[in-house]
Each structure stands twice: as structure tokens, then as C-alpha cells.
CSV table of C-alpha atoms in Angstrom, one decimal:
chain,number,residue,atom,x,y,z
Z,1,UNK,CA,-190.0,-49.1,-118.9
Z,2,UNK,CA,-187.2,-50.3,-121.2
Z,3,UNK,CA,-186.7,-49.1,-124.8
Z,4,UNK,CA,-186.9,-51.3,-127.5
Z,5,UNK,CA,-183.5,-51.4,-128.6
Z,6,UNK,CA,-182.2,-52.4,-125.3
Z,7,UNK,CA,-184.5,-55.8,-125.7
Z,8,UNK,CA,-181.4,-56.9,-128.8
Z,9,UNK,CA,-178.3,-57.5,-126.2
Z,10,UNK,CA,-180.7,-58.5,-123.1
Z,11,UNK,CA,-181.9,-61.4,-125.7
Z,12,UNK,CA,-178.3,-62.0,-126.2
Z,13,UNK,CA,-177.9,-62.4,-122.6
Z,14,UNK,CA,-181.1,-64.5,-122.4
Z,15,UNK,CA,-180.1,-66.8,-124.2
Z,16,UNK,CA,-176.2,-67.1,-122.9
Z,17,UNK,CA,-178.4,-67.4,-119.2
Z,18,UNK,CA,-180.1,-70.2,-121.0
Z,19,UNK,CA,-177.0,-72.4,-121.3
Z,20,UNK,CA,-175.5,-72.1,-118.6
Z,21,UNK,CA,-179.0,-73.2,-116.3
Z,22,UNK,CA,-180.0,-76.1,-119.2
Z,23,UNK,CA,-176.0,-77.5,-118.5
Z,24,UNK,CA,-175.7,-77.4,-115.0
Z,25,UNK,CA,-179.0,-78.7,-114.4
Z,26,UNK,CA,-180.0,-80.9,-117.1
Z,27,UNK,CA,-178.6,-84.2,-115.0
Z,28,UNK,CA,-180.7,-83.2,-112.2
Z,29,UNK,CA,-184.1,-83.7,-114.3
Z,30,UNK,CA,-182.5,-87.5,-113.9
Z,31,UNK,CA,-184.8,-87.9,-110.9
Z,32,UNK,CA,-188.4,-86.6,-112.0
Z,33,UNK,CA,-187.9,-88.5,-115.8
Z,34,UNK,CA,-187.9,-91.5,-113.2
Z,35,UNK,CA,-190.4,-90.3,-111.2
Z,36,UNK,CA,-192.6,-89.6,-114.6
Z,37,UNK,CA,-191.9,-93.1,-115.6
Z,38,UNK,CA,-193.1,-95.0,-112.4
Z,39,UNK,CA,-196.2,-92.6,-112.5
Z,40,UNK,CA,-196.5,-93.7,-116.2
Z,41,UNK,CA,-196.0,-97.7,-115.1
Z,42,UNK,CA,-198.4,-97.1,-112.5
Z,43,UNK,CA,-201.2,-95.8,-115.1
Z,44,UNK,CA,-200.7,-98.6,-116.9
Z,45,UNK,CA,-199.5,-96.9,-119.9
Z,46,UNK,CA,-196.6,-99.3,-121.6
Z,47,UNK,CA,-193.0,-98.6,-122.4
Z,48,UNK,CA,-193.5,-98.8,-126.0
Z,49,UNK,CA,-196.2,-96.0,-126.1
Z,50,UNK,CA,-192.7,-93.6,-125.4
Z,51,UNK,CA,-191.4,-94.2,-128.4
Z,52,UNK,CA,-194.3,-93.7,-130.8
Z,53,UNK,CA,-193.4,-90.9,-133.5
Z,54,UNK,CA,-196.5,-89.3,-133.5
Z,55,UNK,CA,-198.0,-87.0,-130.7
Z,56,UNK,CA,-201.4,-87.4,-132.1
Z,57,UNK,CA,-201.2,-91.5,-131.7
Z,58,UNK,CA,-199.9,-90.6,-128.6
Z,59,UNK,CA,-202.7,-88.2,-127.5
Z,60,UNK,CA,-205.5,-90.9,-128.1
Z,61,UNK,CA,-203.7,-93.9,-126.0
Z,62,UNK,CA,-202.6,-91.8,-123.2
Z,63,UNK,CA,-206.2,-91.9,-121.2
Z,64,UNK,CA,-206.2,-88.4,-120.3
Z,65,UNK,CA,-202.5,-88.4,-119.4
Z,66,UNK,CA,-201.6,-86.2,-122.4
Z,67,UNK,CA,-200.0,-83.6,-119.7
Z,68,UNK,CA,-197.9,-85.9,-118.4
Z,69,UNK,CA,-196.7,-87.6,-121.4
Z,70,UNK,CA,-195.8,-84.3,-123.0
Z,71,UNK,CA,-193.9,-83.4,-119.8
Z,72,UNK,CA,-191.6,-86.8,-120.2
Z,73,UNK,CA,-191.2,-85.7,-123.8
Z,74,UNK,CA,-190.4,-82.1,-122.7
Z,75,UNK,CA,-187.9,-83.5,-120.1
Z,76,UNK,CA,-186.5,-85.9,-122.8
Z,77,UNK,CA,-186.1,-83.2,-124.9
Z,78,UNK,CA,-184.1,-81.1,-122.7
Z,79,UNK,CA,-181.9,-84.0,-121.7
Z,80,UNK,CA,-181.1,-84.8,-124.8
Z,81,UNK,CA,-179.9,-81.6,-125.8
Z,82,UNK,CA,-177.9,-80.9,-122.7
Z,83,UNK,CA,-175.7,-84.5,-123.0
Z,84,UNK,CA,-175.7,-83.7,-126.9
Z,85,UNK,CA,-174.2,-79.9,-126.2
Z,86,UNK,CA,-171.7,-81.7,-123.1
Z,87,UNK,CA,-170.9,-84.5,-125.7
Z,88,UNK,CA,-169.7,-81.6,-127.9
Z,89,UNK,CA,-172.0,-83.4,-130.6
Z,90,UNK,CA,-173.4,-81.0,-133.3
Z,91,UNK,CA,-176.2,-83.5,-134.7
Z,92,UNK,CA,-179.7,-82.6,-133.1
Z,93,UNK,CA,-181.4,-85.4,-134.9
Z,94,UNK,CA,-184.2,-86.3,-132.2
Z,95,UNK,CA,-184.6,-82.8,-131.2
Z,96,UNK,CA,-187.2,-82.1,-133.8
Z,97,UNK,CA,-189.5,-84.9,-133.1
Z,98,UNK,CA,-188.9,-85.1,-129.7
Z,99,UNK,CA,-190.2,-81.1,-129.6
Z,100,UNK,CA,-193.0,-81.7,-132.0
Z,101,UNK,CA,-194.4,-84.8,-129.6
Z,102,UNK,CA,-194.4,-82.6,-126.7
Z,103,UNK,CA,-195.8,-79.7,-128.1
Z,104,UNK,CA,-198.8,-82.3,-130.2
Z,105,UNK,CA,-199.1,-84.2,-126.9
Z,106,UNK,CA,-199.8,-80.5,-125.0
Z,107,UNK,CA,-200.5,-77.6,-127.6
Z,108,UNK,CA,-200.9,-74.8,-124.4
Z,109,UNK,CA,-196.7,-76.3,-123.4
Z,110,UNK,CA,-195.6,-72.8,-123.8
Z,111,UNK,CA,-192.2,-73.3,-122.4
Z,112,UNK,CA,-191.7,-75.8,-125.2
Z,113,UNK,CA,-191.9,-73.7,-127.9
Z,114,UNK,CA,-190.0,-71.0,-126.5
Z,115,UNK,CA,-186.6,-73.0,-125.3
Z,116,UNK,CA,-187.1,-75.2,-127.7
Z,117,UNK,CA,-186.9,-72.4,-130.6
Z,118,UNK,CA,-183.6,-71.3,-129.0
Z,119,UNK,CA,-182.1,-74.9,-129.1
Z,120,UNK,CA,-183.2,-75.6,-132.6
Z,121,UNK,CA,-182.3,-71.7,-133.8
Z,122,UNK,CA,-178.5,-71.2,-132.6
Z,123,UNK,CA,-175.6,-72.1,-134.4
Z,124,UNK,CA,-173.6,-75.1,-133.8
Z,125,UNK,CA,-171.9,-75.9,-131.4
Z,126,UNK,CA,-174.7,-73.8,-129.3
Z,127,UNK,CA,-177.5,-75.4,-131.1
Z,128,UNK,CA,-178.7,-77.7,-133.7
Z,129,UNK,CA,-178.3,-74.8,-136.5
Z,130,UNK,CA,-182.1,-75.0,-138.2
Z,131,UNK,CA,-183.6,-71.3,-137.4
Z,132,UNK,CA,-186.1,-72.6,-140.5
Z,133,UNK,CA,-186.8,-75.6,-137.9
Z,134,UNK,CA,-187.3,-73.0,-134.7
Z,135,UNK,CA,-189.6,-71.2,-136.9
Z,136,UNK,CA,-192.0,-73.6,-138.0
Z,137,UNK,CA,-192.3,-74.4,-134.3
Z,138,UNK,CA,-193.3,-70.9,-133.1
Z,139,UNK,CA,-195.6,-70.6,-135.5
Z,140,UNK,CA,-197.1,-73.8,-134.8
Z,141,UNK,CA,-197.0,-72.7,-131.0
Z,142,UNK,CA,-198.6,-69.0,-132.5
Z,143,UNK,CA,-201.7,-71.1,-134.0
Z,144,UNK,CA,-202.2,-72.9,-130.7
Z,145,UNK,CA,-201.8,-69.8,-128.4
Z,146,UNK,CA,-202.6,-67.0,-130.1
Z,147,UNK,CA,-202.4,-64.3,-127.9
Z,148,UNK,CA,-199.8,-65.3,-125.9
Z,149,UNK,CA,-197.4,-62.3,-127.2
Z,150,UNK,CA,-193.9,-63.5,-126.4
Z,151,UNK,CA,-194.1,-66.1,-128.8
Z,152,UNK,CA,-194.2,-63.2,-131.2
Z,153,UNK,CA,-191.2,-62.1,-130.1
Z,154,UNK,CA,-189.2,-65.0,-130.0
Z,155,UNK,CA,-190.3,-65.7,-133.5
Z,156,UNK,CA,-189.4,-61.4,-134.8
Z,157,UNK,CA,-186.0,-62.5,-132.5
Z,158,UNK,CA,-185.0,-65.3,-134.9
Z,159,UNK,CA,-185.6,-63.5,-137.8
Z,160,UNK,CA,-183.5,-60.6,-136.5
Z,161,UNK,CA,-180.3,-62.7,-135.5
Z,162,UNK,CA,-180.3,-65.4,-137.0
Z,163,UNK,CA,-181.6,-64.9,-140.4
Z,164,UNK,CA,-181.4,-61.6,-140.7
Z,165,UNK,CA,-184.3,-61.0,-142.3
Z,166,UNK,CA,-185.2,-57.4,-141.1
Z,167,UNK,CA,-188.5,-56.4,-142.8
Z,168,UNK,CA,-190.0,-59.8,-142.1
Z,169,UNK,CA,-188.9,-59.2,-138.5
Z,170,UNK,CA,-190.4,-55.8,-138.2
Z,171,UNK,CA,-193.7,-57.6,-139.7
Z,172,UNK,CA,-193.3,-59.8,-137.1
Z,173,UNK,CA,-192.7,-57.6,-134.4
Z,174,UNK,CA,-195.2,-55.1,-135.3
Z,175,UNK,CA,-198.0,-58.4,-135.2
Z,176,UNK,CA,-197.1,-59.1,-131.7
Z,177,UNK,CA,-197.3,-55.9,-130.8
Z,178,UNK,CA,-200.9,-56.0,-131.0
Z,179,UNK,CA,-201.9,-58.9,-129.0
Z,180,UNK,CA,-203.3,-58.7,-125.4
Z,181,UNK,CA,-200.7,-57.4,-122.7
Z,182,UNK,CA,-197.9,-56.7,-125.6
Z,183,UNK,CA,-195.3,-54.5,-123.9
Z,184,UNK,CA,-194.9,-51.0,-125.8
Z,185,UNK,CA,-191.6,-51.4,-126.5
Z,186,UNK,CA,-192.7,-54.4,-129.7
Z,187,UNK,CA,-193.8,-51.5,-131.4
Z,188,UNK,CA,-190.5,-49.7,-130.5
Z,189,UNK,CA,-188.7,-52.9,-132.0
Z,190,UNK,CA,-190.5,-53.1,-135.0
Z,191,UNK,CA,-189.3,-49.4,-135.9
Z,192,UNK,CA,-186.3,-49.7,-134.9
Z,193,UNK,CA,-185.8,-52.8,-136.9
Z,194,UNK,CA,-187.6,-51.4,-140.3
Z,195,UNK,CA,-185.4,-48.6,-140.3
Z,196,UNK,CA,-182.7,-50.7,-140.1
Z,197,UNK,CA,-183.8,-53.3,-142.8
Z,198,UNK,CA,-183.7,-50.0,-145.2
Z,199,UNK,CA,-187.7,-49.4,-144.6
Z,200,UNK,CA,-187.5,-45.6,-143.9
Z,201,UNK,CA,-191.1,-44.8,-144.5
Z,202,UNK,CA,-192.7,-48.0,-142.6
Z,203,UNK,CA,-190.2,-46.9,-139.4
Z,204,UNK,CA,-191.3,-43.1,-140.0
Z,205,UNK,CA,-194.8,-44.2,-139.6
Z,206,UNK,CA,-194.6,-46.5,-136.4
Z,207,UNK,CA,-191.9,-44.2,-134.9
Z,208,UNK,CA,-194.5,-41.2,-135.6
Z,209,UNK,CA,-197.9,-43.5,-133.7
Z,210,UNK,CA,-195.2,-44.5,-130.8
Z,211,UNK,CA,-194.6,-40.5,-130.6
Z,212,UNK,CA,-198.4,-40.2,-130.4
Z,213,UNK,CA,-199.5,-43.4,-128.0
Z,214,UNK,CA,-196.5,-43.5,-125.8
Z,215,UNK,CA,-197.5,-42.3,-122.1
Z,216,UNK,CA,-193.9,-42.6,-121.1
Z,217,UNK,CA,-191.7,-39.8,-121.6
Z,218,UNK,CA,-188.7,-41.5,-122.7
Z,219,UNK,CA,-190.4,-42.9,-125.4
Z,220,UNK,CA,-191.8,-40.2,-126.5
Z,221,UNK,CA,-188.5,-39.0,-126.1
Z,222,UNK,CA,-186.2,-41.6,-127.9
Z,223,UNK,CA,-189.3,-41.8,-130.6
Z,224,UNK,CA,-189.0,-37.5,-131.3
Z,225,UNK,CA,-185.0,-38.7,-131.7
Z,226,UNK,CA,-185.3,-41.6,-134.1
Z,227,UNK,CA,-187.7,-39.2,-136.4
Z,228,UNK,CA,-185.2,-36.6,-136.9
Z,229,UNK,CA,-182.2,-38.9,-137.4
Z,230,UNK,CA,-184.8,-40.7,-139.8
Z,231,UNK,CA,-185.6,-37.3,-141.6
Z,232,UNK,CA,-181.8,-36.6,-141.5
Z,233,UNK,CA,-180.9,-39.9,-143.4
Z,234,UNK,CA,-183.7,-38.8,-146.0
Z,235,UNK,CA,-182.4,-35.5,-146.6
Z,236,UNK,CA,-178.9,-37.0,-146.9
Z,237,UNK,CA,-179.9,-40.2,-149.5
Z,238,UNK,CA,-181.8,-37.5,-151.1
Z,239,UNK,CA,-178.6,-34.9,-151.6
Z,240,UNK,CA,-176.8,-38.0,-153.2
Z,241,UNK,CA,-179.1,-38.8,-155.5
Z,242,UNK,CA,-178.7,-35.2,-156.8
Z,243,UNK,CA,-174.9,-35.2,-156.4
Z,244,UNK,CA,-174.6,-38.4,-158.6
Z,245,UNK,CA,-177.3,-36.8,-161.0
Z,246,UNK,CA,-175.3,-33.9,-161.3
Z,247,UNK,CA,-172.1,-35.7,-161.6
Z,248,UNK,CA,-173.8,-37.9,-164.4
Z,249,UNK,CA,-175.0,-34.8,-166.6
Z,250,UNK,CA,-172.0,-32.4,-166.4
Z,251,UNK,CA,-169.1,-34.9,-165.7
Z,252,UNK,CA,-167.3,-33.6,-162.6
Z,253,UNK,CA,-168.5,-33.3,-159.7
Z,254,UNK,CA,-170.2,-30.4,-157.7
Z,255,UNK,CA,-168.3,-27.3,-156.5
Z,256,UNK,CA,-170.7,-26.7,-153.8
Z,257,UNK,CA,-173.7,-27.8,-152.0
């Protein structure tokens, strides 16, 4: 079973995987956006209905083709951000709409929310540069698949490296964690990430129940670790603020420890 804090490069790598498959292959979905469209034309859905800006108009004049429609729109998506990434462009204007169709047109498209995050949350060139954006999609895809658990971590993921944002992405973390199927190692994330968003006590705590609910010994193991380096950092933080106490009332600084 892998430790948590093995999961931050393997992301990394994820997403570097992710480019390299979406560019080499993104011509190839050529064929099946055709094959979509004569299906469409056969249904007797109309061209227009393609370019209508809302998934929910969509929905209702699709005759139970919703599936298919958000596939086209899924497929559109990716192409579009493949010739924009090989065109060197860094304006993503139709990604957003073109990910929010697909994912109104079929709320259960997992796959959409997931890639789609990545392409709206890296930087530019990479990706469009709106981690706010990926975001509000993942939590939109949260809402409509609640228990699906990885969706959880995508969204702790973006708050990690691309915003920063630590405590929220222990919260985060720490959430998906709990839902049906979450691997053990969310927990181990979200500890290893409080402590290092400056939340000693909230990391003591979840490091201290992984110690107690972990079967597997390296857990257990890495988890007995991280609670004496996190004691260790206490007892240090707490010797400064003595130090600079001391230094502040007598005016030199300590001959001793």
C-alpha cells in the first residue's frame, strides 16, 4: 500500500502522463467526432442543437440522447484543447462551456470532471491557468457524484499545487477520506499536508487515529515517525519562544539551554 506522501510526485507524473496521451492522440478522436455526428444526423437531432450554450436546453431536445451528446461535447472538449496546447495558444476560452455542457448534458461523466480539472487548473502554456475555474467544476462533479472519492482528491490536489492553500487542502483531503472505498492513505495526506500548512495539532490528531486504524505496518510505522518529528517541532517552536522571551527581559541572549 503506498504512503500518502508518495501520492504528491506520482500526481506530478499523472498529470505529465496526461499530456503526452491527450497530444498524441487527440487527432485520432477525428474519426469517432464523425462517427458521433452521422449517429447524431441519423437521430434526427440538427446541427444547430451543437452549438447551444446551455446543457440544460440541450438535455430537453436531445430525446434521450443526452449520453451521446455529452460524449461529442466531451470529445470536442478534448480536441479543442489538444490543437489549442499544439497551436501553442494560451487562451482556453471555449474550454469552460464546452466542460460545463458535457458535464450538464451527463452529470455521472466522471472522466469529464477529472481531465477536465487538470486542463482548466495548470498553468499556461500547460493549461488554461484558472485553478478557481477547475474548482468549481469538481465541486460541481462532488454534488452530482458524491461518493465517488477521487474527485475528492483531485479537488485536495489543486488546492495543494496549485493554490497552495494547505489547510483547505487537508479539509479537503480529510472529507474524501471518508467516503465509500477511500484509500487510507487520504487520511495520510491530509496529515501530512496540515502539518505542513503550519496545523500542528489538527496533523497530531489525524497522524495519532492513522497510528490507531492503520492495519498496515508501514503506516503505523511512518504515522509513530511523523508523531515524534511533530512532537519534536513543538518542543523546538516552544524553546524559541522562551529564548526570545528571555532575550526580551534581560537583553542578551541565553548562556545556556
Amino acid at each position: 500500500m503506498r504512503s500518502g506522501i508518495s501520492e504528491f510526485p506520482r500526481r506530478r507524473k499523472v498529470r505529465a502522463v496526461c499530456w503526452s496521451l491527450l497530444l498524441a492522440g487527440f487527432l485520432g478522436l477525428v474519426p469517432l467526432q464523425r462517427g458521433i455526428d452521422r449517429e447524431l444526423k441519423a437521430a434526427g437531432m440538427f446541427a444547430d442543437v451543437l452549438y447551444v450554450p446551455s446543457g440544460w436546453l440541450l438535455r430537453r431536445a436531445s430525446l434521450g440522447h443526452e449520453g451521446l451528446l455529452a460524449n461529442l461535447y466531451w470529445t470536442r472538449a478534448v480536441q479543442y484543447f489538444g490543437r489549442q496546447r499544439l497551436e501553442q495558444e494560451t487562451q482556453f476560452e471555449m474550454l469552460g462551456p464546452l466542460l460545463r455542457i458535457t458535464t450538464e448534458l451527463d452529470p455521472q461523466l466522471v472522466i469529464a470532471y477529472r481531465f477536465g480539472a487538470i486542463f482548466l487548473a495548470e498553468a499556461p502554456p500547460r493549461g488554461a491557468g484558472r485553478p478557481r475555474e477547475a474548482l468549481h467544476l469538481l465541486r460541481r462533479g462532488i454534488v452530482a457524484n458524491p461518493d465517488y472519492w477521487r474527485l475528492w482528491q483531485d479537488l485536495g490536489f489543486i488546492y495543494y499545487w496549485d493554490l497552495k492553500e494547505y489547510e483547505t487542502a487537508a479539509r479537503v483531503f480529510l472529507a474524501g477520506s471518508e467516503r465509500p472505498g477511500a484509500m487510507v492513505w487520504m487520511k495520510v495526506l491530509a496529515a501530512t499536508v496540515a502539518a505542513e500548512g503550519g496545523a500542528i495539532g489538527t496533523s497530531r490528531l489525524l497522524w495519532s487515529e492513522i497510528y490507531r486504524q492503520a492495519e498496515n505496518e508501514q503506516i503505523r510505522e511512518r504515522a509513530r515517525d511523523q508523531l515524534a518529528a511533530l512532537q519534536a517541532q513543538e518542543d523546538l517552536e516552544k524553546l524559541n519562544r522562551l529564548l526570545a522571551q528571555f532575550r526580551k527581559q534581560e537583553g542578551r541572549e541565553a548562556a545556556t539551554l
